[in-house]
């Protein structure tokens, strides 16, 4: 069976996606920092892309997926469920995450959005105040430690000169609305970027309404000789986002806008409140040497109501259907960069220490009182969970010949989990315990400047991924305590590629990659609202990526991205077949596909217009079919969807007004925008909206 419905490809030929602005005839050289020292992306022996937010126009601007569509190897899916965050995977890593982001490291202005156990979220990303987002794929991701199948970093914009204040309003189908105000500028030694954003939606599906308020501040002072202090603050409020849950295949076919009855019976929902702050000190030491010290602290409170049947909670070991989680997290990173020469050739070394800690007070309650469902009932769980990591890392870049560069790095990580159980009864024994993990992950890359505008590279590295606290929470054998028998997954990653920039108007790249993993984490049992995990022997993710950006004249920009990915289990194992399932007793053969990973993705784009006056774009994405469980007994079909937008930029005496209209899912296709891998109730499918329309404007005062 073909992984993409190729009969739809004529639509791609005439309706192509875009993320780049055609304001000029040249494509600027992209400078990236994901390898911890600023370099042009073409000079890095790794797959790395950067998206400038000023280049992305006419989008809703609420989710990172609005900006990431043109990056090969990356799949960012808007789940239409703000109780569960976006679903993001890179080269197949992270595809099994049922909520949040798993297997991919996330950062915002250097502050981790991924906790030490490897679980992260993007709901607090301040997109309105951002300058760019960088995506690192392949072996060099291991330089960021635990759970780094890939790395996504968001960077806030610096203050503008002259200062500006902007107001953005966007509204669309199904009650979607966003309002934001942003102020950027420079006042003496102070550089500032302040932002407030409100978002709300009635939801395309039933029981999927949500509101989100967020604020972000970035303040930077130049102090003394070569010193700079940056203060960061971020706040997020997500009160009572409805959770529509997934649908079975039959429910999806019958009514994709519907919900499972248990969602309304238990009023499934989630509330999140998060506040964090950070400080960064950058000191130029002269001679190209520099010191950077970062510290951060935050709190995150989550209350979530699940659809756990009352009868299931009769088991005295069950933790209930209401999750009440209070977290405190913080950490620091100190890095010294030294520049000089080695054997008469340019040499750069960066070395540092990183420490992070998260402390959670986790409580569980029954989700009923008497005959009333979806309310907080009796206490069923009370424990303190802590996880911390302490890492040491170093990396060096040596241009040992005129046309050759070597980049090498090493990171050692220690990750420790500790649980202290305060809810101990006659039928519920003490679940306290701890487990420690450690790994040393080397990486190296070689780059050859074969000709002007032609760079060839190869890289290799090792990575590891610990279980998260959610995956350690329950033992597959039903005994008390953490799942101490789980081992971290360890991977070997290799990549070869070529980067082409024959002119300032054309940029292209091709990469071939392979990642072999042992002790891959997979589902063991799933029943009663609990999922347990097991290690299986081997898994493999290999494939190819290609990307093209081409500016034709002053008015047209073409962008293409293609991914081919084969993600398979290489060892046979036993899994659950029933719904629910308490014993893994059904074999999965070697060679079976890893669920949630499409074999093919195509993104193409065409845009017309300039920085002033009229501009227009068309968009289409083709995503292959995905299996939704380890047995491969069900799958979400592949799809092609298209979009189109039209806008006008008014230059006025008092500032600038940008207005646009956009239509998504232009041909009103029915498809599953995301899937819930190995859902215990067979509710795998999260439908995407039909045709949607939005109107937006942004007024900027900069006079």
Coordinates of C-alpha atoms in Angstrom, one line a residue, residues 312 474-478 523-534 573-588 629-631 678-682 684:
X312 CA -11.8 0.4 37.6
X474 CA 3.9 1.6 37.2
X475 CA 5.5 -1.8 37.0
X476 CA 4.3 -4.2 34.2
X477 CA 4.0 -7.0 36.8
X478 CA 1.5 -5.0 38.9
X523 CA 4.1 -0.5 25.7
X524 CA 3.8 -3.7 27.8
X525 CA 0.3 -3.4 29.3
X526 CA -2.5 -0.8 29.1
X527 CA -5.6 -1.0 31.3
X528 CA -7.5 1.0 33.8
X529 CA -5.9 4.3 32.8
X530 CA -2.4 2.9 33.4
X531 CA 0.2 2.2 30.7
X532 CA 3.3 0.2 31.6
X533 CA 6.4 -0.1 29.4
X534 CA 9.1 -2.6 28.5
X573 CA 8.6 -8.9 21.2
X574 CA 5.3 -9.5 22.9
X575 CA 2.6 -6.9 23.3
X576 CA -1.0 -6.6 24.3
X577 CA -3.8 -7.3 21.8
X578 CA -7.0 -6.8 23.8
X579 CA -8.7 -3.6 24.9
X580 CA -7.9 -3.2 27.8
X581 CA -4.9 -5.5 28.1
X582 CA -3.1 -6.7 31.2
X583 CA -0.7 -9.3 29.8
X584 CA 1.6 -8.9 26.8
X585 CA 0.9 -12.2 25.0
X586 CA 0.7 -11.3 21.3
X587 CA 3.9 -11.4 19.1
X588 CA 5.1 -8.4 17.1
X629 CA -0.4 0.5 17.4
X630 CA 2.5 -1.9 17.7
X631 CA 0.6 -4.8 16.0
X678 CA -1.3 2.4 21.4
X679 CA -4.3 4.0 23.1
X680 CA -5.7 1.5 25.6
X681 CA -9.3 1.9 24.4
X682 CA -8.6 1.9 20.7
X684 CA -6.3 6.3 18.2

